[in-house]
């Protein structure tokens, strides 16, 4: 793996420490490696360069032969931020800003007692005060921005290299499809978390000095850019005539040890599911129309139908080691949220398969006096289908999956009054994950109850896939509150009818690591 040559770009040096709230004030944006593009002029060189997108989507600095890039742990920090803001996990520790990202505004207990955070205030203020370069590694806003724009530059460079590449048309199409997909994915993630951003269509060949784009656009334009790229991908895939050569090249761009390698048909399916994501995750449920839901059905009917055609990552000692979410949760970084536990139906086999109520002296109320929202009555089973410290034992997903696509269909059909049709997709997910729950089809379930079952199922079935915050936002919970909540108070008493006032930001500001050197003007284009 260390022979892979690629150029890192827009990388910031980030300290990683086991201490809370470590500050590092001498952080500057750096380009550790001046562009050296000689390897891009042949198929083998461009292939290894194209695999370099994984380095921005992983954790460890694997490709040390070109310098210390200090990549951020996307599958540890970024996924963790999303899952804690979606309140399927909690993190009480201040490392890397994690504690502050999921600090609630207040909690009203069963007896009416109002509990506020013992330190600091609601999440928006805590994010704002840490969105500085002086906050160093504690500035949580920096990580997803940096990695996704690095993926975009990497992808732009691949596309720029194709004109001079001595290769077959099908090989070139595969490179272009790979790069276009990752660009669409990156803009999807950027537009789904930040208030605004920039659109960059230049790579290292046309912009070797890495001059920044200085025009900011609203996050809706980032989502539009993602959809435009998916249009381009559709056109490209329709033009491929040599499927054998195309698929051989495309699957070779995945890391060799990954069990799932997306081919042409899988790429088309992923594009359709990503379109559904762009719409569903960035539109409030109250604002979705019947036409919108019918469009989701059309996309999902042609979306990801098998996780063997999903974009995945697995733990592996020489690449990602334990720097990923399932590997870190067993080390007490994260805890299962009691609000997730209460959303698991009685008799669901996944409760005992995934979680352990007896581990390590639980329950664990008010850890270190940080706040009762972080308390937990369950820990993790190791190993399980979602958590393991064993290399290659658990698969993580970057984009759409079978379960997510099925649950898009379930929700869309129920919301367009096809309750039985939607429940069929819900049952399919529960069967796929061996829940042991009885079928819901044929039970005469109401539309409201069906939607509630789908809401709960999304929290469990899509656990650790970094979509729970998107759901909380579109339901109006993230910026608002949840009633009837299960909360473990300071005395270890489980409250079952508490109200949690989250008050979270729905979209994050642009990181100061960007704005300090690329200021935002007073208006957006």
Short mmCIF file of C-alpha atoms in Angstrom, two decimals:
data_model
loop_
_atom_site.label_atom_id
_atom_site.label_comp_id
_atom_site.label_asym_id
_atom_site.label_seq_id
_atom_site.Cartn_x
_atom_site.Cartn_y
_atom_site.Cartn_z
CA UNK A 1 0.00 0.00 0.00
CA UNK A 2 2.82 2.43 0.75
CA UNK A 3 3.90 2.29 -2.90
CA UNK A 4 0.76 4.13 -3.90
CA UNK A 5 1.75 7.57 -5.14
CA UNK A 6 -0.63 10.47 -5.00
CA UNK A 7 -0.55 14.13 -4.20
CA UNK A 8 -2.06 15.39 -0.95
CA UNK A 9 -3.68 18.79 -1.17
CA UNK A 10 -5.31 21.27 1.18
CA UNK A 11 -4.15 19.26 4.20
CA UNK A 12 -3.97 20.72 7.69
CA UNK A 13 -1.72 19.45 10.46
CA UNK A 14 -3.90 18.15 13.28
CA UNK A 15 -2.67 16.95 16.63
CA UNK A 16 -4.24 13.79 17.98
CA UNK A 17 -4.12 13.45 21.75
CA UNK A 18 -5.68 11.43 24.52
CA UNK A 19 -6.16 14.62 26.55
CA UNK A 20 -9.34 16.68 26.55
CA UNK A 21 -9.39 20.03 24.79
CA UNK A 22 -5.82 20.01 23.58
CA UNK A 23 -5.05 23.35 21.95
CA UNK A 24 -2.49 23.83 19.21
CA UNK A 25 -2.16 27.41 18.03
CA UNK A 26 0.48 27.06 15.34
CA UNK A 27 -1.64 25.32 12.72
CA UNK A 28 -1.33 26.49 9.15
CA UNK A 29 -2.71 25.04 5.92
CA UNK A 30 0.11 23.24 4.19
CA UNK A 31 0.76 21.49 0.93
CA UNK A 32 3.24 18.89 2.07
CA UNK A 33 4.15 17.72 -1.41
CA UNK A 34 4.64 19.95 -4.38
CA UNK A 35 2.90 18.38 -7.37
CA UNK A 36 4.81 15.69 -9.18
CA UNK A 37 2.58 14.50 -11.99
CA UNK A 38 4.87 12.14 -13.88
CA UNK A 39 3.05 9.09 -12.52
CA UNK A 40 -0.25 10.27 -14.01
CA UNK A 41 0.85 9.71 -17.61
CA UNK A 42 0.35 5.94 -17.64
CA UNK A 43 -2.44 3.58 -16.64
CA UNK A 44 -0.61 1.97 -13.73
CA UNK A 45 0.39 5.30 -12.25
CA UNK A 46 -3.08 6.76 -12.59
CA UNK A 47 -4.58 3.61 -11.09
CA UNK A 48 -2.53 3.95 -7.91
CA UNK A 49 -3.24 7.68 -7.84
CA UNK A 50 -6.98 6.98 -8.15
CA UNK A 51 -6.85 4.62 -5.19
CA UNK A 52 -5.53 7.55 -3.18
CA UNK A 53 -9.08 8.82 -2.56
CA UNK A 54 -9.30 6.19 0.16
CA UNK A 55 -6.56 7.91 2.09
CA UNK A 56 -8.87 10.87 2.68
CA UNK A 57 -11.71 8.54 3.64
CA UNK A 58 -9.83 6.50 6.21
CA UNK A 59 -7.64 7.30 9.19
CA UNK A 60 -4.02 6.30 9.33
CA UNK A 61 -1.28 8.00 7.36
CA UNK A 62 -0.78 4.96 5.21
CA UNK A 63 0.99 6.56 2.28
CA UNK A 64 3.99 7.81 4.21
CA UNK A 65 6.28 7.51 1.21
CA UNK A 66 5.04 10.94 0.10
CA UNK A 67 5.08 12.58 3.51
CA UNK A 68 3.09 12.98 6.67
CA UNK A 69 -0.33 14.09 5.49
CA UNK A 70 -2.06 13.81 8.86
CA UNK A 71 -5.35 12.62 7.43
CA UNK A 72 -8.32 12.92 9.72
CA UNK A 73 -10.19 9.83 10.88
CA UNK A 74 -13.37 10.19 8.85
CA UNK A 75 -14.67 6.82 10.00
CA UNK A 76 -13.96 7.76 13.61
CA UNK A 77 -14.41 11.51 14.14
CA UNK A 78 -16.81 12.48 11.33
CA UNK A 79 -19.03 9.42 11.61
CA UNK A 80 -18.99 9.84 15.38
CA UNK A 81 -20.12 13.47 15.16
CA UNK A 82 -23.04 12.50 12.94
CA UNK A 83 -24.10 9.59 15.11
CA UNK A 84 -23.91 11.53 18.37
CA UNK A 85 -25.86 14.46 16.92
CA UNK A 86 -28.42 11.90 15.75
CA UNK A 87 -28.47 10.62 19.35
CA UNK A 88 -27.90 6.98 18.55
CA UNK A 89 -24.55 7.27 20.35
CA UNK A 90 -23.09 9.61 22.94
CA UNK A 91 -19.56 10.87 23.52
CA UNK A 92 -18.71 12.60 26.81
CA UNK A 93 -15.02 13.23 26.12
CA UNK A 94 -13.66 16.58 24.94
CA UNK A 95 -11.09 15.11 22.54
CA UNK A 96 -11.44 16.50 19.02
CA UNK A 97 -14.49 18.51 20.09
CA UNK A 98 -16.59 15.37 20.45
CA UNK A 99 -18.20 16.24 23.77
CA UNK A 100 -19.37 19.64 22.59
CA UNK A 101 -20.84 18.40 19.33
CA UNK A 102 -23.51 16.44 21.24
CA UNK A 103 -24.03 18.74 24.23
CA UNK A 104 -27.74 19.34 24.63
CA UNK A 105 -29.32 22.63 25.70
CA UNK A 106 -31.29 21.14 28.60
CA UNK A 107 -33.13 18.04 29.84
CA UNK A 108 -36.40 18.01 31.74
CA UNK A 109 -36.65 14.88 33.88
CA UNK A 110 -39.81 12.92 34.72
CA UNK A 111 -40.38 14.95 37.89
CA UNK A 112 -40.04 18.29 36.09
CA UNK A 113 -36.46 19.00 37.17
CA UNK A 114 -34.61 20.94 34.46
CA UNK A 115 -30.95 19.93 34.06
CA UNK A 116 -28.55 22.11 32.08
CA UNK A 117 -24.97 21.27 31.06
CA UNK A 118 -22.57 21.50 34.02
CA UNK A 119 -19.98 23.19 31.81
CA UNK A 120 -20.46 25.37 28.78
CA UNK A 121 -23.73 25.96 27.02
CA UNK A 122 -25.78 24.59 24.14
CA UNK A 123 -24.04 23.03 21.17
CA UNK A 124 -24.18 26.01 18.75
CA UNK A 125 -22.19 28.23 21.10
CA UNK A 126 -19.70 25.49 21.88
CA UNK A 127 -19.10 24.87 18.17
CA UNK A 128 -18.74 28.60 17.54
CA UNK A 129 -16.17 29.15 20.28
CA UNK A 130 -14.07 26.27 18.96
CA UNK A 131 -14.31 27.22 15.29
CA UNK A 132 -10.91 28.87 15.36
CA UNK A 133 -7.46 27.79 14.31
CA UNK A 134 -6.35 28.33 17.91
CA UNK A 135 -8.66 25.50 18.98
CA UNK A 136 -6.53 23.09 16.95
CA UNK A 137 -7.80 19.52 17.02
CA UNK A 138 -10.83 20.52 19.09
CA UNK A 139 -12.39 22.33 16.12
CA UNK A 140 -14.77 19.64 14.95
CA UNK A 141 -15.87 21.61 11.89
CA UNK A 142 -12.58 21.11 10.08
CA UNK A 143 -12.45 17.39 9.44
CA UNK A 144 -15.25 16.66 6.98
CA UNK A 145 -14.50 19.85 5.05
CA UNK A 146 -10.84 19.01 4.63
CA UNK A 147 -11.34 15.40 3.62
CA UNK A 148 -14.14 16.05 1.13
CA UNK A 149 -12.36 18.89 -0.63
CA UNK A 150 -9.24 16.74 -0.77
CA UNK A 151 -11.31 14.02 -2.48
CA UNK A 152 -12.59 16.62 -4.95
CA UNK A 153 -9.09 17.81 -5.88
CA UNK A 154 -7.92 14.22 -6.20
CA UNK A 155 -10.86 13.46 -8.49
CA UNK A 156 -10.39 16.60 -10.58
CA UNK A 157 -6.75 15.64 -11.13
CA UNK A 158 -7.74 12.17 -12.36
CA UNK A 159 -10.08 13.71 -14.92
CA UNK A 160 -7.47 16.25 -16.04
CA UNK A 161 -4.95 13.47 -16.67
CA UNK A 162 -7.20 11.56 -19.08
CA UNK A 163 -6.60 13.63 -22.23
CA UNK A 164 -2.93 12.62 -22.37
CA UNK A 165 -3.40 9.09 -21.04
CA UNK A 166 -2.37 6.31 -23.47
CA UNK A 167 -5.25 3.96 -22.72
CA UNK A 168 -8.35 2.43 -24.26
CA UNK A 169 -11.59 4.38 -24.30
CA UNK A 170 -13.14 1.98 -21.79
CA UNK A 171 -10.22 2.43 -19.38
CA UNK A 172 -10.55 6.20 -19.63
CA UNK A 173 -14.29 5.96 -19.05
CA UNK A 174 -13.69 3.91 -15.92
CA UNK A 175 -11.26 6.48 -14.53
CA UNK A 176 -13.68 9.28 -15.30
CA UNK A 177 -16.62 7.41 -13.78
CA UNK A 178 -14.64 6.73 -10.61
CA UNK A 179 -13.63 10.37 -10.25
CA UNK A 180 -17.09 11.70 -11.08
CA UNK A 181 -18.71 9.42 -8.50
CA UNK A 182 -16.38 10.52 -5.70
CA UNK A 183 -16.87 14.18 -6.59
CA UNK A 184 -20.65 13.73 -6.46
CA UNK A 185 -20.31 11.95 -3.12
CA UNK A 186 -18.05 14.66 -1.69
CA UNK A 187 -20.41 17.48 -2.67
CA UNK A 188 -23.28 15.43 -1.23
CA UNK A 189 -21.54 15.27 2.13
CA UNK A 190 -20.42 18.91 2.09
CA UNK A 191 -23.87 20.18 1.15
CA UNK A 192 -25.47 17.96 3.79
CA UNK A 193 -23.48 19.36 6.72
CA UNK A 194 -22.14 22.87 5.97
CA UNK A 195 -24.09 26.09 5.55
CA UNK A 196 -22.07 26.97 2.47
CA UNK A 197 -18.99 25.98 0.54
CA UNK A 198 -17.10 26.44 -2.71
CA UNK A 199 -17.29 24.61 -6.01
CA UNK A 200 -13.86 23.63 -7.28
CA UNK A 201 -13.44 22.11 -10.73
CA UNK A 202 -9.64 22.25 -10.89
CA UNK A 203 -7.06 19.67 -9.95
CA UNK A 204 -3.29 19.62 -9.66
CA UNK A 205 -2.64 19.78 -13.40
CA UNK A 206 -4.55 23.00 -14.08
CA UNK A 207 -4.00 24.50 -10.62
CA UNK A 208 -0.56 23.30 -9.48
CA UNK A 209 -0.16 26.08 -6.91
CA UNK A 210 -3.52 25.24 -5.35
CA UNK A 211 -5.06 28.67 -5.68
CA UNK A 212 -8.33 28.57 -3.74
CA UNK A 213 -11.81 29.20 -5.09
CA UNK A 214 -12.96 32.40 -3.40
CA UNK A 215 -16.66 32.41 -4.29
CA UNK A 216 -18.87 30.76 -1.69
CA UNK A 217 -22.26 29.30 -2.50
CA UNK A 218 -25.15 28.10 -0.34
CA UNK A 219 -25.28 24.43 0.63
CA UNK A 220 -28.20 23.95 -1.75
CA UNK A 221 -25.82 24.72 -4.60
CA UNK A 222 -23.42 22.07 -3.33
CA UNK A 223 -26.26 19.55 -3.48
CA UNK A 224 -27.14 20.80 -6.98
CA UNK A 225 -23.50 20.25 -7.96
CA UNK A 226 -23.68 16.69 -6.67
CA UNK A 227 -26.81 16.06 -8.75
CA UNK A 228 -25.22 17.62 -11.84
CA UNK A 229 -22.26 15.29 -11.46
CA UNK A 230 -24.65 12.34 -11.15
CA UNK A 231 -26.22 13.46 -14.46
CA UNK A 232 -22.75 13.44 -16.02
CA UNK A 233 -22.12 10.00 -14.56
CA UNK A 234 -25.36 8.67 -16.03
CA UNK A 235 -24.41 9.99 -19.47
CA UNK A 236 -20.95 8.48 -19.18
CA UNK A 237 -22.21 5.05 -18.13
CA UNK A 238 -24.73 4.99 -20.96
CA UNK A 239 -21.89 5.57 -23.44
CA UNK A 240 -19.78 2.61 -22.28
CA UNK A 241 -19.71 -0.11 -24.93
CA UNK A 242 -16.87 -2.31 -23.66
CA UNK A 243 -18.29 -3.39 -20.30
CA UNK A 244 -15.63 -6.04 -19.71
CA UNK A 245 -12.70 -3.62 -19.91
CA UNK A 246 -14.62 -0.92 -18.05
CA UNK A 247 -15.51 -3.23 -15.16
CA UNK A 248 -12.01 -4.67 -14.94
CA UNK A 249 -10.51 -1.21 -14.59
CA UNK A 250 -13.23 0.13 -12.27
CA UNK A 251 -13.08 -2.76 -9.82
CA UNK A 252 -9.28 -2.53 -9.82
CA UNK A 253 -9.55 1.00 -8.43
CA UNK A 254 -10.91 -0.33 -5.13
CA UNK A 255 -8.48 -1.38 -2.42
CA UNK A 256 -7.60 -5.00 -3.04
CA UNK A 257 -8.73 -6.42 0.31
CA UNK A 258 -12.24 -4.94 0.21
CA UNK A 259 -14.87 -7.61 -0.20
CA UNK A 260 -17.20 -5.27 -2.07
CA UNK A 261 -16.05 -3.83 -5.40
CA UNK A 262 -18.57 -1.72 -7.28
CA UNK A 263 -18.93 -2.46 -11.01
CA UNK A 264 -20.74 -0.48 -13.72
CA UNK A 265 -24.22 -1.63 -12.73
CA UNK A 266 -23.43 -1.06 -9.08
CA UNK A 267 -22.18 2.43 -9.82
CA UNK A 268 -25.45 3.27 -11.55
CA UNK A 269 -27.39 1.92 -8.58
CA UNK A 270 -25.27 3.93 -6.14
CA UNK A 271 -25.90 7.07 -8.18
CA UNK A 272 -29.65 6.55 -7.89
CA UNK A 273 -29.53 6.02 -4.14
CA UNK A 274 -27.30 9.08 -3.75
CA UNK A 275 -29.91 11.15 -5.59
CA UNK A 276 -32.49 9.98 -3.06
CA UNK A 277 -30.10 10.91 -0.26
CA UNK A 278 -29.58 14.40 -1.68
CA UNK A 279 -33.30 15.06 -1.64
CA UNK A 280 -34.47 13.25 1.49
CA UNK A 281 -31.65 14.29 3.81
CA UNK A 282 -31.73 17.95 2.84
CA UNK A 283 -35.49 18.49 2.89
CA UNK A 284 -37.64 18.69 6.00
CA UNK A 285 -40.26 15.95 6.12
CA UNK A 286 -42.92 18.65 6.33
CA UNK A 287 -41.68 20.13 3.05
CA UNK A 288 -41.60 16.89 1.05
CA UNK A 289 -44.44 16.65 -1.48
CA UNK A 290 -46.10 13.56 -2.93
CA UNK A 291 -44.21 14.30 -6.16
CA UNK A 292 -40.94 14.34 -4.19
CA UNK A 293 -41.72 10.99 -2.57
CA UNK A 294 -42.69 9.47 -5.91
CA UNK A 295 -39.36 10.64 -7.31
CA UNK A 296 -37.63 8.94 -4.38
CA UNK A 297 -39.49 5.73 -5.23
CA UNK A 298 -38.28 5.95 -8.83
CA UNK A 299 -34.68 6.41 -7.78
CA UNK A 300 -34.78 3.78 -5.05
CA UNK A 301 -36.43 1.25 -7.39
CA UNK A 302 -33.17 1.48 -9.34
CA UNK A 303 -30.91 1.94 -6.32
CA UNK A 304 -28.58 -0.27 -4.33
CA UNK A 305 -30.03 -3.78 -4.14
CA UNK A 306 -27.07 -5.61 -2.61
CA UNK A 307 -24.35 -4.62 -0.17
CA UNK A 308 -21.87 -6.43 -2.41
CA UNK A 309 -22.33 -3.42 -4.69
CA UNK A 310 -21.89 -0.79 -1.97
CA UNK A 311 -18.86 1.41 -1.31
CA UNK A 312 -17.29 -0.07 1.79
CA UNK A 313 -14.36 -0.02 4.17
CA UNK A 314 -13.11 -2.81 6.40
CA UNK A 315 -10.57 -2.77 9.21
CA UNK A 316 -7.16 -3.89 8.03
CA UNK A 317 -3.92 -3.70 9.96
CA UNK A 318 -1.73 -1.95 7.40
CA UNK A 319 -4.30 0.62 6.28
CA UNK A 320 -6.94 1.56 8.81
CA UNK A 321 -6.10 -0.53 11.88
CA UNK A 322 -8.44 0.47 14.72
CA UNK A 323 -8.91 4.06 13.57
CA UNK A 324 -12.53 3.51 12.65
CA UNK A 325 -15.77 3.61 14.54
CA UNK A 326 -16.41 -0.08 15.38
CA UNK A 327 -12.83 -0.41 16.56
CA UNK A 328 -12.97 2.69 18.77
CA UNK A 329 -16.30 2.14 20.50
CA UNK A 330 -14.95 -0.90 22.33
CA UNK A 331 -12.37 1.40 23.89
CA UNK A 332 -14.97 3.57 25.65
CA UNK A 333 -14.85 6.44 23.17
CA UNK A 334 -18.57 6.19 22.43
CA UNK A 335 -21.60 4.73 24.19
CA UNK A 336 -24.98 3.54 22.87
CA UNK A 337 -27.58 6.23 23.50
CA UNK A 338 -30.45 5.21 25.75
CA UNK A 339 -32.74 6.89 23.21
CA UNK A 340 -31.60 4.29 20.68
CA UNK A 341 -32.16 1.51 23.22
CA UNK A 342 -35.73 2.68 23.85
CA UNK A 343 -36.41 2.65 20.09
CA UNK A 344 -35.63 -1.06 19.82
CA UNK A 345 -38.78 -3.18 19.80
CA UNK A 346 -39.33 -5.87 22.42
CA UNK A 347 -38.18 -9.21 21.05
CA UNK A 348 -35.70 -7.70 18.56
CA UNK A 349 -32.72 -10.06 18.58
CA UNK A 350 -30.40 -7.21 17.64
CA UNK A 351 -30.64 -5.72 21.15
CA UNK A 352 -28.71 -8.52 22.82
CA UNK A 353 -26.67 -9.26 19.73
CA UNK A 354 -25.30 -5.70 19.51
CA UNK A 355 -25.41 -4.38 23.08
CA UNK A 356 -24.43 -5.62 26.54
CA UNK A 357 -26.28 -4.37 29.63
CA UNK A 358 -23.94 -6.09 32.05
CA UNK A 359 -20.60 -4.92 30.71
CA UNK A 360 -18.03 -3.05 32.79
CA UNK A 361 -20.20 -2.14 35.75
CA UNK A 362 -22.95 -0.44 33.82
CA UNK A 363 -25.11 1.61 34.18
CA UNK A 364 -22.79 4.58 33.65
CA UNK A 365 -24.54 7.80 34.75
CA UNK A 366 -23.18 11.33 34.24
CA UNK A 367 -19.66 10.28 33.16
CA UNK A 368 -17.06 12.42 34.96
CA UNK A 369 -19.79 14.92 35.76
CA UNK A 370 -20.00 15.94 32.12
CA UNK A 371 -23.79 15.75 31.84
CA UNK A 372 -26.58 13.20 32.08
CA UNK A 373 -27.20 13.22 28.31
CA UNK A 374 -24.01 11.15 28.02
CA UNK A 375 -25.11 8.48 30.49
CA UNK A 376 -25.61 4.92 29.29
CA UNK A 377 -27.16 1.71 30.55
CA UNK A 378 -25.71 -0.46 27.77
CA UNK A 379 -22.29 -0.97 26.23
CA UNK A 380 -21.19 -2.92 23.16
CA UNK A 381 -20.97 -6.62 22.43
CA UNK A 382 -17.58 -7.48 20.93
CA UNK A 383 -17.68 -9.08 18.46
CA UNK A 384 -21.02 -8.37 16.80
CA UNK A 385 -22.25 -7.51 13.31
CA UNK A 386 -21.76 -3.80 14.08
CA UNK A 387 -18.75 -3.75 16.41
CA UNK A 388 -15.54 -5.72 16.48
CA UNK A 389 -11.90 -5.23 17.36
CA UNK A 390 -11.04 -8.06 14.95
CA UNK A 391 -9.62 -6.93 11.58
CA UNK A 392 -11.97 -7.37 8.60
CA UNK A 393 -14.81 -8.53 10.86
CA UNK A 394 -17.13 -5.56 10.33
CA UNK A 395 -17.93 -3.61 7.20
CA UNK A 396 -18.56 0.12 7.19
CA UNK A 397 -20.31 1.98 4.39
CA UNK A 398 -19.61 5.30 2.72
CA UNK A 399 -22.81 5.81 0.74
CA UNK A 400 -26.00 3.87 0.00
CA UNK A 401 -26.70 0.34 1.17
CA UNK A 402 -29.40 -2.27 0.64
CA UNK A 403 -31.04 -1.44 3.97
CA UNK A 404 -31.00 2.31 3.40
CA UNK A 405 -32.45 1.97 -0.06
CA UNK A 406 -35.19 -0.34 1.20
CA UNK A 407 -36.07 2.09 3.97
CA UNK A 408 -36.28 4.94 1.45
CA UNK A 409 -38.86 2.84 -0.39
CA UNK A 410 -40.64 1.99 2.83
CA UNK A 411 -41.00 5.60 3.92
CA UNK A 412 -41.84 6.95 0.47
CA UNK A 413 -44.57 4.37 -0.10
CA UNK A 414 -46.14 4.82 3.31
CA UNK A 415 -46.11 8.61 2.92
CA UNK A 416 -47.86 8.23 -0.45
CA UNK A 417 -50.54 6.04 1.17
CA UNK A 418 -49.21 2.64 0.08
CA UNK A 419 -48.85 1.44 3.66
CA UNK A 420 -48.73 -2.28 2.90
CA UNK A 421 -46.20 -1.76 0.13
CA UNK A 422 -43.98 0.26 2.44
CA UNK A 423 -44.22 -2.28 5.25
CA UNK A 424 -42.98 -4.95 2.86
CA UNK A 425 -39.68 -3.06 2.54
CA UNK A 426 -39.51 -2.57 6.31
CA UNK A 427 -39.95 -6.31 6.84
CA UNK A 428 -37.28 -7.03 4.23
CA UNK A 429 -34.72 -5.02 6.21
CA UNK A 430 -35.62 -6.70 9.48
CA UNK A 431 -35.36 -10.12 7.87
CA UNK A 432 -32.04 -9.20 6.25
CA UNK A 433 -30.59 -8.22 9.63
CA UNK A 434 -32.06 -11.25 11.42
CA UNK A 435 -34.13 -9.19 13.82
CA UNK A 436 -36.46 -12.07 14.68
CA UNK A 437 -39.40 -9.66 14.65
CA UNK A 438 -42.73 -10.77 13.17
CA UNK A 439 -43.84 -9.36 9.85
CA UNK A 440 -45.76 -6.10 9.84
CA UNK A 441 -47.41 -6.74 6.49
CA UNK A 442 -51.00 -7.85 6.92
CA UNK A 443 -51.35 -6.53 10.47
CA UNK A 444 -53.54 -3.60 9.51
CA UNK A 445 -51.03 -1.09 10.81
CA UNK A 446 -52.02 2.56 10.47
CA UNK A 447 -50.00 5.02 8.43
CA UNK A 448 -48.87 6.87 11.56
CA UNK A 449 -47.71 3.67 13.27
CA UNK A 450 -45.99 2.49 10.10
CA UNK A 451 -44.03 5.74 9.90
CA UNK A 452 -43.03 5.39 13.54
CA UNK A 453 -41.77 1.83 12.93
CA UNK A 454 -39.75 3.07 9.94
CA UNK A 455 -38.29 5.93 12.01
CA UNK A 456 -37.18 3.51 14.70
CA UNK A 457 -35.88 0.98 12.20
CA UNK A 458 -33.72 3.59 10.47
CA UNK A 459 -32.00 4.33 13.78
CA UNK A 460 -31.08 0.69 14.39
CA UNK A 461 -30.70 -0.78 10.90
CA UNK A 462 -28.55 2.14 9.69
CA UNK A 463 -26.53 2.38 12.90
CA UNK A 464 -22.94 3.61 12.36
CA UNK A 465 -23.69 4.62 8.78
CA UNK A 466 -23.67 8.33 9.64
CA UNK A 467 -27.21 9.18 8.58
CA UNK A 468 -28.93 9.50 11.98
CA UNK A 469 -28.24 13.25 12.22
CA UNK A 470 -29.75 13.82 8.79
CA UNK A 471 -32.90 12.07 10.01
CA UNK A 472 -33.02 14.05 13.26
CA UNK A 473 -32.68 17.25 11.26
CA UNK A 474 -35.38 16.48 8.71
CA UNK A 475 -37.78 15.36 11.45
CA UNK A 476 -37.18 18.69 13.25
CA UNK A 477 -35.68 16.98 16.30
CA UNK A 478 -32.03 18.06 16.01
CA UNK A 479 -32.77 21.78 16.36
CA UNK A 480 -35.75 21.08 18.60
CA UNK A 481 -36.55 18.48 21.22
CA UNK A 482 -37.61 14.91 21.91
CA UNK A 483 -40.30 14.01 24.44
CA UNK A 484 -40.91 10.71 26.19
CA UNK A 485 -37.17 10.14 26.24
CA UNK A 486 -35.24 7.62 28.29
CA UNK A 487 -32.51 9.38 30.31
CA UNK A 488 -30.23 8.06 33.04
CA UNK A 489 -29.99 10.76 35.74
CA UNK A 490 -27.07 11.54 38.02
CA UNK A 491 -28.25 9.01 40.58
CA UNK A 492 -28.47 6.23 38.03
CA UNK A 493 -32.27 6.32 37.88
CA UNK A 494 -33.73 5.69 34.43
CA UNK A 495 -36.24 8.39 33.54
CA UNK A 496 -38.66 7.19 30.86
CA UNK A 497 -40.61 10.36 30.13
CA UNK A 498 -37.93 13.03 29.94
CA UNK A 499 -37.73 15.84 27.41
CA UNK A 500 -34.40 16.49 25.72
CA UNK A 501 -33.96 19.96 24.26
CA UNK A 502 -31.18 19.44 21.74
CA UNK A 503 -31.01 22.86 20.10
CA UNK A 504 -28.32 21.68 17.68
CA UNK A 505 -27.14 23.52 14.60
CA UNK A 506 -28.83 22.08 11.52
CA UNK A 507 -25.86 22.99 9.32
CA UNK A 508 -22.33 23.82 10.42
CA UNK A 509 -20.36 26.98 9.62
CA UNK A 510 -17.37 26.91 7.28
CA UNK A 511 -14.26 26.00 9.31
CA UNK A 512 -11.99 28.83 10.37
CA UNK A 513 -9.12 26.83 8.89
CA UNK A 514 -10.66 27.84 5.56
CA UNK A 515 -12.14 31.27 6.25
CA UNK A 516 -9.00 32.68 7.89
CA UNK A 517 -7.24 32.31 4.54
CA UNK A 518 -10.22 32.43 2.20
CA UNK A 519 -12.68 34.91 3.74
CA UNK A 520 -16.42 34.71 3.13
CA UNK A 521 -17.86 37.82 1.49
CA UNK A 522 -21.05 39.45 2.69
CA UNK A 523 -23.31 37.72 0.16
CA UNK A 524 -23.60 34.38 -1.57
CA UNK A 525 -23.84 33.78 -5.28
#
